[in-house]
Amino acid sequence: MELTLIEHSIILGTLLGDGFLQKRAQKARLRICHSYKQKEYVDWKYKQLLALCQRTAPPKSQQRPLGKAYSFSTQSEKILLQYHSLFYKENGLKKIDNELIDYIKHPLSLAVWWLDDGNARKDCVAGRLATCAFSLEEQKILQKLLFKNFKIRTNIVRNSIKKNKAQYYLYIPRQSFSRLVALIKIHVQQIPTMEYKLGKPRND
């Protein structure tokens, strides 16, 4: 099977964000899970990836220790293996390398990544991407990706230290946040309950 540009872009953005791939022999399947509060967002992803879900169950809710979740999985497909090699190390942990810069170019990928991991500040026009799972070197690659492909400038901010390991996030200042919103707004508006991720409107 071949993927459409929309499917390809959503998968890339999802894997930069909260989604994960499970490798199964010579195939892989995509697992998507969010808080039940983001039900409309999950349903949107399911609808966009429906061609990959012909042999799987629709999204369902589950009660978990941290709250109610809402999730679905695609069927296992050979074509998803290319994304596994792109995003995962041999030990199964996610990786970020320079190769990604040649893939994450469509605003839809950026929109999905932001909806998964982005947060708009409430006190000013700015935001941050929760990239704490990645090393400092990987943060620099993501920073380069955002500027080269979308002209979005970011600052790498040291957030905290957990288990003797520093964690970081990407801060998006005012001018670049306005550009981010302009790029992704058309996609985010398809999911009204997620429009809060665009932050407060500018009034100047």
Coordinates of C-alpha atoms in Angstrom, one line a residue:
M1 CA 0.0 0.0 0.0
E2 CA 1.0 3.6 -0.5
L3 CA 0.4 6.5 1.9
T4 CA -1.1 9.8 1.0
L5 CA 0.7 13.0 1.8
I6 CA -1.8 13.6 4.6
E7 CA -1.3 10.2 6.1
H8 CA 2.5 10.6 5.8
S9 CA 2.5 14.0 7.4
I10 CA 0.3 13.0 10.3
I11 CA 2.4 9.9 11.0
L12 CA 5.6 12.0 11.1
G13 CA 4.0 14.6 13.4
T14 CA 2.6 11.9 15.7
L15 CA 5.9 10.2 16.0
L16 CA 7.6 13.5 16.9
G17 CA 4.9 13.8 19.5
D18 CA 3.1 11.2 21.6
G19 CA 2.6 8.4 19.2
F20 CA 4.8 5.2 19.1
L21 CA 5.4 2.4 16.7
Q22 CA 5.4 -1.3 17.6
K23 CA 7.6 -3.4 15.4
R24 CA 6.0 -6.8 14.7
A25 CA 8.2 -9.1 12.6
Q26 CA 8.5 -7.5 9.2
K27 CA 5.7 -5.0 9.9
A28 CA 4.9 -2.2 12.3
R29 CA 1.8 -0.6 13.7
L30 CA 1.1 2.9 15.0
R31 CA -0.3 3.3 18.5
I32 CA -2.1 6.6 19.4
C33 CA -3.2 7.4 22.9
H34 CA -4.3 10.7 24.5
S35 CA -6.3 11.9 27.4
Y36 CA -10.0 11.4 27.0
K37 CA -10.3 15.2 27.1
Q38 CA -8.7 15.1 23.6
K39 CA -11.3 12.7 22.2
E40 CA -12.1 14.9 19.3
Y41 CA -8.4 15.0 18.3
V42 CA -8.0 11.3 18.5
D43 CA -11.2 10.8 16.4
W44 CA -9.8 13.2 13.8
K45 CA -6.5 11.2 13.7
Y46 CA -8.5 8.0 13.3
K47 CA -10.5 9.4 10.4
Q48 CA -7.4 10.7 8.7
L49 CA -5.6 7.3 9.1
L50 CA -8.7 5.2 8.4
A51 CA -7.1 3.4 5.5
L52 CA -4.6 2.0 8.0
C53 CA -7.3 0.9 10.4
Q54 CA -9.4 -1.4 8.2
R55 CA -8.7 -4.5 10.4
T56 CA -8.5 -2.8 13.8
A57 CA -11.0 -1.6 16.4
P58 CA -12.1 2.1 16.5
P59 CA -10.9 4.4 19.3
K60 CA -11.9 3.3 22.7
S61 CA -11.6 4.7 26.3
Q62 CA -9.6 3.1 29.1
Q63 CA -9.3 4.0 32.7
R64 CA -5.7 4.4 33.7
P65 CA -4.0 5.4 37.0
L66 CA -3.4 8.9 35.7
G67 CA -6.9 9.3 34.3
K68 CA -9.1 8.3 31.5
A69 CA -7.4 7.7 28.1
Y70 CA -8.7 7.4 24.6
S71 CA -6.7 5.4 22.0
F72 CA -6.5 3.3 18.9
S73 CA -3.9 1.3 16.9
T74 CA -3.5 0.9 13.2
Q75 CA -3.1 -2.5 11.6
S76 CA 0.4 -3.8 11.1
E77 CA 1.9 -2.8 7.7
K78 CA 5.2 -3.1 6.0
I79 CA 5.2 0.5 4.9
L80 CA 5.3 1.6 8.5
L81 CA 8.7 0.0 9.0
Q82 CA 10.4 3.0 7.2
Y83 CA 9.1 5.2 10.1
H84 CA 10.4 2.8 12.7
S85 CA 14.0 2.9 11.3
L86 CA 13.7 6.7 11.1
F87 CA 12.5 7.3 14.6
Y88 CA 13.9 4.4 16.7
K89 CA 17.2 3.0 17.9
E90 CA 17.9 -0.7 18.0
N91 CA 17.1 -0.7 21.7
G92 CA 13.6 0.6 21.0
L93 CA 14.1 4.1 22.3
K94 CA 13.1 7.1 20.1
K95 CA 15.9 9.0 18.4
I96 CA 16.3 12.4 16.7
D97 CA 18.9 12.7 14.0
N98 CA 19.7 15.0 11.1
E99 CA 17.8 12.7 8.6
L100 CA 14.5 14.0 10.0
I101 CA 15.2 17.5 8.6
D102 CA 14.6 16.1 5.1
Y103 CA 11.2 14.6 6.2
I104 CA 9.5 17.1 8.5
K105 CA 8.6 19.8 6.0
H106 CA 4.8 19.9 5.7
P107 CA 2.9 22.3 8.0
L108 CA 0.5 19.4 8.8
S109 CA 3.4 17.5 10.5
L110 CA 4.2 20.6 12.4
A111 CA 0.5 21.0 13.4
V112 CA 0.2 17.5 14.8
W113 CA 3.5 17.8 16.6
W114 CA 2.3 21.0 18.2
L115 CA -1.1 19.5 19.1
D116 CA 0.7 16.5 20.8
D117 CA 3.5 18.3 22.6
G118 CA 3.0 22.1 22.3
N119 CA 1.6 24.5 24.8
A120 CA 0.7 28.2 24.3
R121 CA 1.5 30.6 27.2
K122 CA -1.5 32.3 28.7
D123 CA 0.3 35.4 29.8
C124 CA 1.9 36.4 26.5
V125 CA 2.2 35.4 22.8
A126 CA 4.7 32.6 23.1
G127 CA 4.8 28.8 23.6
R128 CA 6.9 25.8 24.2
L129 CA 7.4 22.3 22.9
A130 CA 7.7 19.5 25.5
T131 CA 10.8 17.8 24.1
C132 CA 12.2 16.7 27.5
A133 CA 12.7 13.1 26.3
F134 CA 15.5 14.1 24.0
S135 CA 19.2 14.9 24.6
L136 CA 20.7 18.3 24.2
E137 CA 22.2 17.3 20.9
E138 CA 18.8 16.1 19.7
Q139 CA 17.3 19.4 20.9
K140 CA 19.8 21.2 18.6
I141 CA 18.6 19.1 15.7
L142 CA 15.0 19.9 16.3
Q143 CA 15.9 23.6 16.6
K144 CA 17.7 23.4 13.3
L145 CA 14.7 21.6 11.7
L146 CA 12.2 24.2 12.9
F147 CA 14.3 27.1 11.5
K148 CA 15.4 25.5 8.3
N149 CA 12.0 24.2 7.2
F150 CA 9.6 26.6 8.8
K151 CA 11.7 29.7 9.7
I152 CA 10.6 29.3 13.4
R153 CA 13.3 30.4 15.9
T154 CA 13.5 28.6 19.2
N155 CA 15.5 28.7 22.4
I156 CA 16.6 25.6 24.2
V157 CA 15.7 25.9 27.9
R158 CA 17.1 23.7 30.6
N159 CA 14.0 22.6 32.6
S160 CA 15.1 20.3 35.3
I161 CA 17.3 17.3 36.3
K162 CA 15.7 13.9 36.7
K163 CA 17.6 10.8 37.6
N164 CA 20.9 12.8 37.3
K165 CA 20.0 13.7 33.7
A166 CA 19.2 17.2 32.5
Q167 CA 16.0 17.8 30.6
Y168 CA 15.2 20.5 28.1
Y169 CA 12.3 22.0 26.2
L170 CA 12.1 24.3 23.1
Y171 CA 10.7 27.8 23.8
I172 CA 9.1 29.7 20.9
P173 CA 9.2 33.5 21.4
R174 CA 6.6 36.0 20.2
Q175 CA 7.5 36.6 16.6
S176 CA 8.1 32.9 15.8
F177 CA 5.0 31.8 17.7
S178 CA 2.9 34.1 15.5
R179 CA 4.5 32.4 12.5
L180 CA 3.8 29.0 13.9
V181 CA 0.1 29.8 14.4
A182 CA -0.1 31.1 10.9
L183 CA 1.3 27.9 9.5
I184 CA -0.8 25.4 11.5
K185 CA -4.1 27.3 12.0
I186 CA -5.8 25.9 9.0
H187 CA -5.2 22.4 10.3
V188 CA -5.9 23.0 14.0
Q189 CA -9.3 24.7 13.1
Q190 CA -10.5 21.3 11.9
I191 CA -10.5 20.2 15.6
P192 CA -12.4 23.0 17.5
T193 CA -11.6 21.6 21.0
M194 CA -7.9 21.9 20.2
E195 CA -7.9 25.5 19.2
Y196 CA -6.8 26.6 22.6
K197 CA -3.3 25.3 21.5
L198 CA -3.1 28.4 19.3
G199 CA -3.0 30.7 22.3
K200 CA -4.8 34.0 22.8
P201 CA -5.3 36.2 19.7
R202 CA -3.1 39.2 19.2
N203 CA -4.9 42.6 19.6
D204 CA -2.1 45.0 18.6

